[in-house]
mmCIF file of C-alpha atoms in Angstrom:
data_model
loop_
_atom_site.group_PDB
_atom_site.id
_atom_site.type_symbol
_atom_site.label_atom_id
_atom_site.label_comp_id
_atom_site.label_asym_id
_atom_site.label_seq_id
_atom_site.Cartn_x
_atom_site.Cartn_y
_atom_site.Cartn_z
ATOM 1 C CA UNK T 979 60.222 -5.030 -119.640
ATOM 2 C CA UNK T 980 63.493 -4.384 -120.880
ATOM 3 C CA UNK T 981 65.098 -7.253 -123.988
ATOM 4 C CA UNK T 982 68.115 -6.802 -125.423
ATOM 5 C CA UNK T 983 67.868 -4.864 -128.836
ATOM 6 C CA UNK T 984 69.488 -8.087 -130.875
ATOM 7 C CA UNK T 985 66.535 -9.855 -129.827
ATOM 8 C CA UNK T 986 64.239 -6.965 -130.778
ATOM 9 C CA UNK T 987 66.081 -6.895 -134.376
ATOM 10 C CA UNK T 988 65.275 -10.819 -134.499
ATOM 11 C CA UNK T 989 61.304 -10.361 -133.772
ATOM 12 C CA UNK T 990 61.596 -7.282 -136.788
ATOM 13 C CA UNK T 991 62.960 -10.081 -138.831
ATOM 14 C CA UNK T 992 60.662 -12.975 -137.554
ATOM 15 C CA UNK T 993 58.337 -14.689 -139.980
ATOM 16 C CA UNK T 994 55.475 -12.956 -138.614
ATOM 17 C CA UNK T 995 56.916 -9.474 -140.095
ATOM 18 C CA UNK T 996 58.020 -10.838 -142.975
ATOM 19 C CA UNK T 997 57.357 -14.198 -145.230
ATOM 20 C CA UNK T 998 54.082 -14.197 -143.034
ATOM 21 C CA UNK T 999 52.512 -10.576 -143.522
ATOM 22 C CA UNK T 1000 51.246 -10.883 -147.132
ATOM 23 C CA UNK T 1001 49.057 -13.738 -145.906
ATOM 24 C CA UNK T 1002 47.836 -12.341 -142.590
ATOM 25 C CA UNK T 1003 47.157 -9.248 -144.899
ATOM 26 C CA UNK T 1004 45.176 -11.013 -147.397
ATOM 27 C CA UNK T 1005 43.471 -13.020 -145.028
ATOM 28 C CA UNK T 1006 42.052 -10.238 -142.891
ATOM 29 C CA UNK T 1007 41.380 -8.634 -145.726
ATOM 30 C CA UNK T 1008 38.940 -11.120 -147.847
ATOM 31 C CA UNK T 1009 41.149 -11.130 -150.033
ATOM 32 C CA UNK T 1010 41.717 -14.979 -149.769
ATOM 33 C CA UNK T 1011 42.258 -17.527 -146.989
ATOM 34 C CA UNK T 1012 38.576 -17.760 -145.953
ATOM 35 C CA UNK T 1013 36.785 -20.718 -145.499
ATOM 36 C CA UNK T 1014 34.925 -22.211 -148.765
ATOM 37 C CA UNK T 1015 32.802 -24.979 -147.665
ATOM 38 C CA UNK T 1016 31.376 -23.312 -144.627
ATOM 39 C CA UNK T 1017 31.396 -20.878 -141.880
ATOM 40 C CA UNK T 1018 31.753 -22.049 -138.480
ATOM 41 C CA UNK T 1019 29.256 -21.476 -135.605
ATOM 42 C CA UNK T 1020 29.767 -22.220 -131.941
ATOM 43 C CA UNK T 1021 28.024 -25.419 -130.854
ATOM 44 C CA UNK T 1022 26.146 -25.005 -128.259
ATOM 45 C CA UNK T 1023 25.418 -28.629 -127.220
ATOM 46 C CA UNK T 1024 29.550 -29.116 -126.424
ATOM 47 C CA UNK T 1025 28.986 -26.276 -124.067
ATOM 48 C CA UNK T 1026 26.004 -28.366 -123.027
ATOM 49 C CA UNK T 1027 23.832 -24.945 -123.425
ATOM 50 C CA UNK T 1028 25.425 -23.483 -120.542
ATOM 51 C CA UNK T 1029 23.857 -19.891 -120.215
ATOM 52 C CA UNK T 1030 26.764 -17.541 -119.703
ATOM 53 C CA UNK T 1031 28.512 -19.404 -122.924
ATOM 54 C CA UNK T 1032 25.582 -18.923 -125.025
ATOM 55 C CA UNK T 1033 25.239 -15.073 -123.888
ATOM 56 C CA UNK T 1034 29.046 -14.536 -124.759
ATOM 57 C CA UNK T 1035 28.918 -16.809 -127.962
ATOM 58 C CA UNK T 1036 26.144 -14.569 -129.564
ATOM 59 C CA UNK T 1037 28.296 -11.918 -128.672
ATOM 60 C CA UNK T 1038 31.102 -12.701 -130.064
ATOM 61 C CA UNK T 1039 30.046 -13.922 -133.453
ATOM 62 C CA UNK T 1040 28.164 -10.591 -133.838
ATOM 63 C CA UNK T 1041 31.638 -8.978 -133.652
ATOM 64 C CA UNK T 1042 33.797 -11.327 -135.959
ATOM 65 C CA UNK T 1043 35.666 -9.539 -138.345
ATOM 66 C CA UNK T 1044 36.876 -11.378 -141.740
ATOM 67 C CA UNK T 1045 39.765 -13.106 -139.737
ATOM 68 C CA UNK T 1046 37.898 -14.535 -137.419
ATOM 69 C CA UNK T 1047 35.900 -16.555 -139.833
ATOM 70 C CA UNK T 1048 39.276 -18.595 -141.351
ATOM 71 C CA UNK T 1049 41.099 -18.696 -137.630
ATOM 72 C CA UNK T 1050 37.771 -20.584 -135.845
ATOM 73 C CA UNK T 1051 37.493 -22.850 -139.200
ATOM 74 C CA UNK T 1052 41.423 -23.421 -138.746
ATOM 75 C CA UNK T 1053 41.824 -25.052 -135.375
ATOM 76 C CA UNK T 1054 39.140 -28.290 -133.911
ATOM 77 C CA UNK T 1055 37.008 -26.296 -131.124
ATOM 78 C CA UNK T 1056 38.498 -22.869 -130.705
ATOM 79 C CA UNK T 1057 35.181 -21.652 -131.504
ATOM 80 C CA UNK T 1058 33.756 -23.050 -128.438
ATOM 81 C CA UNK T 1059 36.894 -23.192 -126.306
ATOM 82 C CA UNK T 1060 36.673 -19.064 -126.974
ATOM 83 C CA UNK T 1061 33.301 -18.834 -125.815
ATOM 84 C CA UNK T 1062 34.080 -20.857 -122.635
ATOM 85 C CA UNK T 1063 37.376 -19.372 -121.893
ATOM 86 C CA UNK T 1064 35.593 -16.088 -122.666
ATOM 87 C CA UNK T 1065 32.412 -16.684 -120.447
ATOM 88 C CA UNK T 1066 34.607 -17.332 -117.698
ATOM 89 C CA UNK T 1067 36.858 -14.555 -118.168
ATOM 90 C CA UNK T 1068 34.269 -11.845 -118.163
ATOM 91 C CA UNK T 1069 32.663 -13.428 -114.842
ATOM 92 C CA UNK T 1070 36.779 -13.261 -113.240
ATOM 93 C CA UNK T 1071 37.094 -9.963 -114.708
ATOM 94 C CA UNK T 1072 33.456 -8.519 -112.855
ATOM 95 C CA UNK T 1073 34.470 -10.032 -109.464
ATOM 96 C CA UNK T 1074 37.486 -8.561 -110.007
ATOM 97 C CA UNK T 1075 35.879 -5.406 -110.256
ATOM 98 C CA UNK T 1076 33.192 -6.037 -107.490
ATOM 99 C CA UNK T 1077 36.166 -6.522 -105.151
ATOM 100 C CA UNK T 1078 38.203 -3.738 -105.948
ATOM 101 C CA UNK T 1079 35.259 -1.036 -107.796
ATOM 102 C CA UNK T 1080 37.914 -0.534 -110.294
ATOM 103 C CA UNK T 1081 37.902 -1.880 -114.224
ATOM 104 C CA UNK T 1082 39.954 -4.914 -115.170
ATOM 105 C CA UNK T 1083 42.036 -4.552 -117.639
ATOM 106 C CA UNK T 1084 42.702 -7.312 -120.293
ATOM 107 C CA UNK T 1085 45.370 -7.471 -123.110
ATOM 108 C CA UNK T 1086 44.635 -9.934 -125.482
ATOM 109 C CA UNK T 1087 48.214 -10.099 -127.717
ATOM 110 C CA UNK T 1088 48.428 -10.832 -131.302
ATOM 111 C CA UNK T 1089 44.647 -11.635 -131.404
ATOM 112 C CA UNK T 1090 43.880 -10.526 -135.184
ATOM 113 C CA UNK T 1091 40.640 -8.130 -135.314
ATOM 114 C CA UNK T 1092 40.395 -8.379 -131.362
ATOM 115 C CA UNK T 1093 36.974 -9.791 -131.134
ATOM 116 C CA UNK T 1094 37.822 -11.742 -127.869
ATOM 117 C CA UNK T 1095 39.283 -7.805 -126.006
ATOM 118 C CA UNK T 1096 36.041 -6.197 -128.079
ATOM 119 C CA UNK T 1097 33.409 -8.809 -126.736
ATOM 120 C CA UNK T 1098 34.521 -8.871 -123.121
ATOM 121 C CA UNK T 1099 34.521 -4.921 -123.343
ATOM 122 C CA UNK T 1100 31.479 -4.486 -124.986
ATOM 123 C CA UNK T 1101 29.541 -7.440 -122.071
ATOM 124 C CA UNK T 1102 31.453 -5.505 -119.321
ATOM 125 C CA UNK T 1103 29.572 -1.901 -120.093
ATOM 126 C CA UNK T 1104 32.373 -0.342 -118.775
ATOM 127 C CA UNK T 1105 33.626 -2.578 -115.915
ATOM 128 C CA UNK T 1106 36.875 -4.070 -118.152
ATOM 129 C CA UNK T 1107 38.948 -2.528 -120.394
ATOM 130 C CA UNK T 1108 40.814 -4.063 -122.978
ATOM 131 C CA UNK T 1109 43.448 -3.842 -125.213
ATOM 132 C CA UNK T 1110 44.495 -6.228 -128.268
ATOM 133 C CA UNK T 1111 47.320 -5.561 -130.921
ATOM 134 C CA UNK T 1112 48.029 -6.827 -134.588
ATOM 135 C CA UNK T 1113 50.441 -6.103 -136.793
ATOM 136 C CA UNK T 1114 48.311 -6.442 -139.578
ATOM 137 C CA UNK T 1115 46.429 -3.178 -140.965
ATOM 138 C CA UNK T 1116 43.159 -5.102 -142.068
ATOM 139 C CA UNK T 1117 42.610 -6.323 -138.587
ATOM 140 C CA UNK T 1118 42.478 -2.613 -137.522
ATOM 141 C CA UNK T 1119 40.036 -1.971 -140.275
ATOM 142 C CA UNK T 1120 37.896 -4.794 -138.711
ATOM 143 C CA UNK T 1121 38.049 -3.585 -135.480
ATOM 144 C CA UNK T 1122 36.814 -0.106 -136.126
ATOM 145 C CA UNK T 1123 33.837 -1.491 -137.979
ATOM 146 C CA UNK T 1124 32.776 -3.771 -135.286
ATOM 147 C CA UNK T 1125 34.277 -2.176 -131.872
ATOM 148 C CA UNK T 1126 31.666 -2.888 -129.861
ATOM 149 C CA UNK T 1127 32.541 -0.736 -127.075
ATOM 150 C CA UNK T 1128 34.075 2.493 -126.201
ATOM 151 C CA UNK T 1129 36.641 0.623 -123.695
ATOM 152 C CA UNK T 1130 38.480 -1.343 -126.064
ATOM 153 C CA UNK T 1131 41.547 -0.151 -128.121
ATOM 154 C CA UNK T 1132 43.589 -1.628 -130.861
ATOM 155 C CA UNK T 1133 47.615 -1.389 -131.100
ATOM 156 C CA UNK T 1134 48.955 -1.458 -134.939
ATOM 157 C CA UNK T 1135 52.320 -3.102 -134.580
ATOM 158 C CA UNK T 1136 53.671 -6.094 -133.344
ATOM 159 C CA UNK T 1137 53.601 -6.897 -129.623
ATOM 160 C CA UNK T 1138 57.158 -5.688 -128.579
ATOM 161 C CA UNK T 1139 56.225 -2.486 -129.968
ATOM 162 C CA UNK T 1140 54.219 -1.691 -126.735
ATOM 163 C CA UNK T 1141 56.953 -0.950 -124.427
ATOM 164 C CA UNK T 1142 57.724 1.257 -121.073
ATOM 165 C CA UNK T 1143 57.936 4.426 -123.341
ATOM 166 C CA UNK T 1144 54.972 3.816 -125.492
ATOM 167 C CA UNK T 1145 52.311 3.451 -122.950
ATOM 168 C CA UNK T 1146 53.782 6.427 -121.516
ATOM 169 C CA UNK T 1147 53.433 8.249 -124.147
ATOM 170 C CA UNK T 1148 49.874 7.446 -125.998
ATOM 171 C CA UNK T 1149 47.168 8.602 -124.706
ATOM 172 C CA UNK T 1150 45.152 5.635 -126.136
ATOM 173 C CA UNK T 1151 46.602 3.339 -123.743
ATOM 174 C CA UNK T 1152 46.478 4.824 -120.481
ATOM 175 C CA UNK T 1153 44.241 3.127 -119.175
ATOM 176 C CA UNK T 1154 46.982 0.473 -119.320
ATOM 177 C CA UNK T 1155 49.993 2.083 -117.785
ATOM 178 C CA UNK T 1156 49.368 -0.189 -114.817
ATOM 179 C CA UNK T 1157 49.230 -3.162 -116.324
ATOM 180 C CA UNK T 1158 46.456 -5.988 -116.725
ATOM 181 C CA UNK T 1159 44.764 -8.186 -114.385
ATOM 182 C CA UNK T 1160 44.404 -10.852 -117.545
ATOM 183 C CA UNK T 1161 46.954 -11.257 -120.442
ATOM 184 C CA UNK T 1162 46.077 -13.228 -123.049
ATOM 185 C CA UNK T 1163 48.711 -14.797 -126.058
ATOM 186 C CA UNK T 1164 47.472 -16.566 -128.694
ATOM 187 C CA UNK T 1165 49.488 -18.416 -130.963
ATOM 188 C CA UNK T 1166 51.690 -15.526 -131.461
ATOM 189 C CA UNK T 1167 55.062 -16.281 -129.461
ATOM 190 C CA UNK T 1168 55.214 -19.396 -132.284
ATOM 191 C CA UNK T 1169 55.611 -17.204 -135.124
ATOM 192 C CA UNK T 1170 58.043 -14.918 -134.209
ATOM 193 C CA UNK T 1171 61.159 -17.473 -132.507
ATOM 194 C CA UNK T 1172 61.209 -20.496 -130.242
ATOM 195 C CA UNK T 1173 62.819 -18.006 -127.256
ATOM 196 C CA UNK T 1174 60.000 -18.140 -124.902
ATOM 197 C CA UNK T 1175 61.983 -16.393 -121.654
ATOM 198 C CA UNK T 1176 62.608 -13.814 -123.712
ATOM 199 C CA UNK T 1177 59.458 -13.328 -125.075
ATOM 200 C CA UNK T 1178 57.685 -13.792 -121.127
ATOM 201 C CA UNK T 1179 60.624 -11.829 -119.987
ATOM 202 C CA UNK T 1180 59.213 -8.873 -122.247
ATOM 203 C CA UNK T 1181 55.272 -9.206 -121.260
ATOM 204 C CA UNK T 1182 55.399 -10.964 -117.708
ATOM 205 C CA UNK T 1183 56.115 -7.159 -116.131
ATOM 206 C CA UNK T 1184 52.877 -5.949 -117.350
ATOM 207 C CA UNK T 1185 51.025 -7.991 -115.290
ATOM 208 C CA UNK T 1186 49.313 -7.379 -112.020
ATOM 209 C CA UNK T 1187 50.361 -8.698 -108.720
ATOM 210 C CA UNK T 1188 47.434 -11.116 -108.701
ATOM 211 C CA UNK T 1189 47.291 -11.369 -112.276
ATOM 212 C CA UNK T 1190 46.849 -14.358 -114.600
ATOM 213 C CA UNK T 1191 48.768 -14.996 -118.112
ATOM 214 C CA UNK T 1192 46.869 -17.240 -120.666
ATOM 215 C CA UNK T 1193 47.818 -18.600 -123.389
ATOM 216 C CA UNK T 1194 47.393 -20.635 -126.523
ATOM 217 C CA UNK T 1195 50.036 -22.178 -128.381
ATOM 218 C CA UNK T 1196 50.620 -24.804 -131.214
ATOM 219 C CA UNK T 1197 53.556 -27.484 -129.476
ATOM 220 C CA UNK T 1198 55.474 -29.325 -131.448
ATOM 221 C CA UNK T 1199 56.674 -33.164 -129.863
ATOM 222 C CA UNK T 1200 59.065 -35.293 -128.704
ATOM 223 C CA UNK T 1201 57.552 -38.012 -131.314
ATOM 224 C CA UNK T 1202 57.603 -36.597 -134.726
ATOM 225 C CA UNK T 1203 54.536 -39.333 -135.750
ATOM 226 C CA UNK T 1204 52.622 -38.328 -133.250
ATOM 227 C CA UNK T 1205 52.572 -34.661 -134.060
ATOM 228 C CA UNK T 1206 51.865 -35.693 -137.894
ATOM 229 C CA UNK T 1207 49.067 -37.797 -137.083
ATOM 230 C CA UNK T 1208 47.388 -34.828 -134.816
ATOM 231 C CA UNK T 1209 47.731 -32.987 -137.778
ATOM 232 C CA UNK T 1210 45.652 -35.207 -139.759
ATOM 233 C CA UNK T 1211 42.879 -35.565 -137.744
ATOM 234 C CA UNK T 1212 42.531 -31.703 -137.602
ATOM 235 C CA UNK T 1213 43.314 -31.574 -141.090
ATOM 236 C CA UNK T 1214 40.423 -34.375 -142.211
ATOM 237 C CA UNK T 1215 38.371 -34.536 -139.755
ATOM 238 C CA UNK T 1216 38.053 -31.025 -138.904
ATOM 239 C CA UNK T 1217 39.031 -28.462 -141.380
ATOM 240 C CA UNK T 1218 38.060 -30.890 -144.263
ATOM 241 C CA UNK T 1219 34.265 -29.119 -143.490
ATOM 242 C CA UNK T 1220 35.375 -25.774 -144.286
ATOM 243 C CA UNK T 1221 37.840 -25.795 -146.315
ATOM 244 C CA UNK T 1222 38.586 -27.240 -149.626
ATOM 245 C CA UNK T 1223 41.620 -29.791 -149.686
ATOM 246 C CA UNK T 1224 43.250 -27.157 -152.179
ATOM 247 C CA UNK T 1225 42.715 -24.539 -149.333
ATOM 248 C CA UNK T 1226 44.463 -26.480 -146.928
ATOM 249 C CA UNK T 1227 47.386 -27.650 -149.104
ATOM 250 C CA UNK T 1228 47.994 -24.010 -149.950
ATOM 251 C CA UNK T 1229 47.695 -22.880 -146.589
ATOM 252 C CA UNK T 1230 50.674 -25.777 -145.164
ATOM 253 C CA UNK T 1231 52.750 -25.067 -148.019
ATOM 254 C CA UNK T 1232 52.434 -21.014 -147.281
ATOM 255 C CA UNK T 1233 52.451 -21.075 -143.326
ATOM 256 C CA UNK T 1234 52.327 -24.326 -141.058
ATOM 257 C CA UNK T 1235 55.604 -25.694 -142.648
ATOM 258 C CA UNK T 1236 57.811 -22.859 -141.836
ATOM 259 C CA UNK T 1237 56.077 -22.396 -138.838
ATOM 260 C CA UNK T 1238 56.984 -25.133 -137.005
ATOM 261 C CA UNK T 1239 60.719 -24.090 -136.592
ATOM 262 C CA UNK T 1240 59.614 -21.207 -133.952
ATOM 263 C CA UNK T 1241 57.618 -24.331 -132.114
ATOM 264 C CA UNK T 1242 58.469 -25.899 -128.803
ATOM 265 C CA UNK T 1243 57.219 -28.297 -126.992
ATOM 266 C CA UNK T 1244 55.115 -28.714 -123.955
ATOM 267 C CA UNK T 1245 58.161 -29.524 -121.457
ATOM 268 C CA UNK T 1246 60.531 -26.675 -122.775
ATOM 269 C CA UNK T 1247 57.660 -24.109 -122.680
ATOM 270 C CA UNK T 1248 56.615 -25.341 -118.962
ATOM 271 C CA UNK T 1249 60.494 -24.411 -118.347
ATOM 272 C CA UNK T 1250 60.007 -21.328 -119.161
ATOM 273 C CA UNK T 1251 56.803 -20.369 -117.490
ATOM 274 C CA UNK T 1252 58.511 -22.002 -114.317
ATOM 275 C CA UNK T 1253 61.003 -18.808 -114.533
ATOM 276 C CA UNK T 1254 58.081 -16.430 -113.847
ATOM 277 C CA UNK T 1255 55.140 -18.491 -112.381
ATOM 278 C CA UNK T 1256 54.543 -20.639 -109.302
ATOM 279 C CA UNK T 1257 51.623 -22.353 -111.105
ATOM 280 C CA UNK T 1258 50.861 -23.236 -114.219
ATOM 281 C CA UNK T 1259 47.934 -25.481 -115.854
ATOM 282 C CA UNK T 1260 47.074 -26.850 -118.726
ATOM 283 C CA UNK T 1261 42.915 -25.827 -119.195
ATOM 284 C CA UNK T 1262 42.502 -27.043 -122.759
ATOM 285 C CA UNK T 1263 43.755 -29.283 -125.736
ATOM 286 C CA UNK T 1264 42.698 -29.910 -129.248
ATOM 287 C CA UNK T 1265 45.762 -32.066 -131.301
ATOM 288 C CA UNK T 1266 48.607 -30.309 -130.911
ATOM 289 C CA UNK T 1267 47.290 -27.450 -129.394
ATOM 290 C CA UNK T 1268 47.303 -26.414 -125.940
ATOM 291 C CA UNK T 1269 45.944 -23.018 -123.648
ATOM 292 C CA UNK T 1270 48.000 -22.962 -120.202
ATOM 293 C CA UNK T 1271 47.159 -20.706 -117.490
ATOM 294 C CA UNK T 1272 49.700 -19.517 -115.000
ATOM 295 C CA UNK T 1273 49.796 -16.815 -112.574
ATOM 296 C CA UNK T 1274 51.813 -16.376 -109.019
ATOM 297 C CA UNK T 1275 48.446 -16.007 -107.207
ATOM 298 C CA UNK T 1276 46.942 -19.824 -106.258
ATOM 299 C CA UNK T 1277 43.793 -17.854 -105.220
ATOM 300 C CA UNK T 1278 43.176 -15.990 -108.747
ATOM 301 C CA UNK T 1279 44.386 -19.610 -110.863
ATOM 302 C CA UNK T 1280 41.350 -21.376 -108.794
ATOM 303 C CA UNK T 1281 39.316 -18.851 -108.741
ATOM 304 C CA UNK T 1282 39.460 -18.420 -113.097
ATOM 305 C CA UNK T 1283 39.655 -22.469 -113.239
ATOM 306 C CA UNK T 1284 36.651 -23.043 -111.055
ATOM 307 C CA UNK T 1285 34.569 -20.751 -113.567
ATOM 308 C CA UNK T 1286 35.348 -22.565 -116.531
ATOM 309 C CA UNK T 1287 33.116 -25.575 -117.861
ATOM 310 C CA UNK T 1288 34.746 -28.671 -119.192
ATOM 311 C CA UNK T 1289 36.302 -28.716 -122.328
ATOM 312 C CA UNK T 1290 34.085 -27.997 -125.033
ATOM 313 C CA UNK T 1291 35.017 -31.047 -127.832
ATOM 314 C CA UNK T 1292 34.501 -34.064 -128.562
ATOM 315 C CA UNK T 1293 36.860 -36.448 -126.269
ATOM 316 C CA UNK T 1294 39.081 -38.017 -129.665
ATOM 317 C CA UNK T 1295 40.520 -34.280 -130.058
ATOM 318 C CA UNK T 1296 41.903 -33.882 -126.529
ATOM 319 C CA UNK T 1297 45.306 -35.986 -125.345
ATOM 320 C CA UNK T 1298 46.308 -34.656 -121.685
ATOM 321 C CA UNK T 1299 43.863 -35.556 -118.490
ATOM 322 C CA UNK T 1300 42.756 -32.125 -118.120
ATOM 323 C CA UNK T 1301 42.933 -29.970 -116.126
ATOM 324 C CA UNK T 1302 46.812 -30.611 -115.821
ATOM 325 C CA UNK T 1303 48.915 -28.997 -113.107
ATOM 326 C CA UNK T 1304 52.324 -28.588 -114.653
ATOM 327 C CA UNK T 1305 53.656 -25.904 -112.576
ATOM 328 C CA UNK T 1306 53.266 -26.436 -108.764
ATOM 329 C CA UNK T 1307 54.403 -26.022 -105.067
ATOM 330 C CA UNK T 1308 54.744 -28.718 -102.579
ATOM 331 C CA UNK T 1309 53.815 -26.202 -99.737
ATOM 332 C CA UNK T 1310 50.396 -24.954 -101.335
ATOM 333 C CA UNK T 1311 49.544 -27.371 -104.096
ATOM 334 C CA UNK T 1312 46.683 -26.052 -106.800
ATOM 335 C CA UNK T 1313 45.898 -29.861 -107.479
ATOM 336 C CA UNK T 1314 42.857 -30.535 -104.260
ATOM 337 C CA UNK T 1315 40.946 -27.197 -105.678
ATOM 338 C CA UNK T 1316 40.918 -27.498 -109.004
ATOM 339 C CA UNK T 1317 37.596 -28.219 -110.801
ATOM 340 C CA UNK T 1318 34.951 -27.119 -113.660
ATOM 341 C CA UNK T 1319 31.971 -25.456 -112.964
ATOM 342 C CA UNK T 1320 28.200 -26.828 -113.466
ATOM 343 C CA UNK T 1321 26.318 -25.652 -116.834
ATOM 344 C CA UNK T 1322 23.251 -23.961 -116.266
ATOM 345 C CA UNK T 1323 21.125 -24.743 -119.423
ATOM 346 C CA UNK T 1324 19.629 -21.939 -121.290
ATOM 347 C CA UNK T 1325 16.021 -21.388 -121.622
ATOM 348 C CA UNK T 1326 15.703 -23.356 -125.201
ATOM 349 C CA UNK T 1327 16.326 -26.607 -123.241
ATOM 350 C CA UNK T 1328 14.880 -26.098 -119.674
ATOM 351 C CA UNK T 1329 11.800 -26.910 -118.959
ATOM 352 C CA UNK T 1330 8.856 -24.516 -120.213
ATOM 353 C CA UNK T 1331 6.622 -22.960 -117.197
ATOM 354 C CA UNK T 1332 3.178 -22.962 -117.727
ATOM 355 C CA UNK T 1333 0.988 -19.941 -118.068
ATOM 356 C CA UNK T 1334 -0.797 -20.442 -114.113
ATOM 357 C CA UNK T 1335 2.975 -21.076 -112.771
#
C-alpha cells in the first residue's frame, strides 16, 4: 500500500482538497446545494417490490444525512441502484459470516455521511463492520447524529490518509487491520486525478484474498456528443424534478466542468483493473455512469452478482447489455454463471390471506 510521496502531494493538491471543499462543505452542511423542487425517495416498483430492497431502502433513508438528499437527486437511479446493490451486499456480507463465524468488514471510500457503511452495519446487528471516510467535516457531523450502529466508524480525511501506519495506530480502526471482504469507491478516484493504477495500487492491498472491489464512477467517452447528450437527459429528464435549472447551472459551472479532466473512460479504467483483477463486470449504468465489480475470486464475483436484481431504471437510462464481463479468463470464464436474482414481492402487493387460511 505503498505510492510514491509525489503522487501523495498531487491527491493534497487534487480538486477534491481544494477548489472542491467549500462546496462539499456547504453541501453537507445545508448550507446550499440541496435539492429545491423535491426530495427523492426510492421507488419501489423499479425494484419490482422485491422484499430485501424494500427492508434495506427504509433503512437507509432513515439514516440519510443532509448529503445524501442532493447526491440521490444528482445522479438518474442511484437511489434505487443503492438499495439493490445494498440488499445484496448485506445478504454476501451474512454468508460471508455464516461461512467463516467471523464479521465482514466493508469500507465504503469517499461515501459522504456513510449511510451505505452505517445501514449495512446497523441491518447486520453486529455480523459486518464497516468503515467509510470523508474529507469533509459536515459529513462527520451527519454521521454521529444518525450512526445507526455501534460497528460502524467514520475516517476524517481523504482516502490516502488511511495507510499501513494509521490503522496501526488508531484504535478506531482495528477492526480493520486485516483488511475488508467488500471495498466500495464511489465517484471519488474522479475527483482527485485520472491515475487509476495508482490510486488501485494504494487500496487493492487492503482487500481480502476472496474479496470484491466495487465501484462507481462517472466515464468520460471516446465520442464527445455522446457524453453531452447523456448529460442532458440526466440533466432534463432527471434532475430537472429536483432541482431548479438555476441549481443545476450553478452546480456545472462550480463542479462537473472541472471535473471532467480527472475522468477516464470505460476502456482505460478496465486497463487498469486488469493490473489487479482477473474479473471484472460491469453491474450497472445510468448515462455516463457506471458501477464495476471485480475481484480475483470467480466464486465470490458470482456469488455477489447472482444476489443482485436487475437494474433498477427505466431501460432509456442504461447503454451497455448488462451484466457486462469486461475482465475475463479463457480457462474459467464468469460469462455461463452470471445472472440476477428473482424479486420476492413484499407483503403490500402479494396476495392477502384470509382470516380461516
Amino acid at each position: 500500500m505503498t505510492v510514491d510521496p509525489e503522487t501523495i502531494e498531487r491527491w493534497r493538491n487534487a480538486p477534491r482538497l481544494t477548489s472542491f471543499a467549500p462546496f462539499f462543505e456547504r453541501t453537507a452542511s445545508g448550507r446550499g446545494g440541496a435539492p429545491d423542487l423535491a426530495q427523492p425517495q426510492p421507488d419501489l416498483s423499479l425494484m419490482d417490490f422485491d422484499l430485501d430492497c424494500a427492508v434495506f431502502a427504509d433503512t437507509h433513508t432513515r439514516l440519510f444525512g443532509i448529503f445524501d438528499q442532493h447526491y440521490y437527486a444528482s445522479i438518474p437511479y442511484r437511489l434505487e441502484e443503492e438499495c439493490r446493490l445494498g440488499a445484496a451486499v448485506l445478504s454476501f456480507a451474512l454468508q460471508n459470516w455464516a461461512r467463516a463465524m467471523m464479521p465482514t468488514t466493508i469500507y465504503t471510500l469517499g461515501t459522504g455521511t456513510g449511510c451505505l457503511a452505517r445501514s449495512l452495519a446497523a441491518l447486520g446487528g453486529g455480523r459486518i463492520k464497516t468503515l467509510c471516510c470523508s474529507p469533509t467535516p459536515a459529513n462527520r457531523e451527519a454521521f454521529l447524529a444518525r450512526r445507526g450502529s455501534e460497528h460502524t466508524h467514520f475516517f476524517l480525511g481523504p482516502f490516502f490518509e488511511l495507510d499501513d501506519d494509521r490503522y496501526a495506530s488508531d484504535s478506531d480502526l482495528s477492526p480493520f487491520r486485516d483488511g475488508f471482504d467488500v471495498l466500495f469507491e464511489d465517484t471519488t478516484f474522479q475527483m482527485y486525478d485520472q491515475d487509476r493504477v495508482k490510486q488501485l495500487e494504494f487500496v487493492v492491498p487492503r482487500i481480502r484474498q476472496g474479496g470484491v472491489l466495487v465501484q462507481v464512477q462517472k466515464l468520460a467517452h471516446e465520442d464527445a456528443a455522446v457524453y453531452a447528450e447523456r448529460e442532458r437527459q440526466k440533466d432534463e429528464l432527471f434532475k430537472a424534478r429536483y432541482f431548479s435549472q438555476e441549481h443545476i447551472s450553478e452546480k456545472k459551472a462550480e463542479i462537473l466542468n472541472t471535473m471532467t479532466a480527472c475522468q477516464v473512460d470505460l476502456s482505460t479504467t478496465t486497463a487498469a483493473l486488469r493490473a489487479f483483477f482477473r474479473y471484472s463486470v460491469v453491474t450497472w449504468n445510468s448515462g455516463n455512469f457506471y458501477m464495476i465489480a471485480s475481484s480475483n475470486s470467480r466464486a465470490s464475483l458470482v456469488e455477489l452478482i447472482s444476489l443482485m436484481l436487475k437494474p433498477a431504471m427505466p431501460p432509456a437510462f442504461c447503454y451497455e447489455p448488462l451484466p457486462l464481463v469486461v475482465i475475463d479468463t479463457e480457462s474459467d470464464p464468469l460469462g455461463p454463471e452470471l445472472s440476477w436474482r428473482s424479486a420476492t414481492a413484499t407483503a403490500a402487493v402479494a396476495p392477502r390471506r384470509s382470516l380461516s387460511s
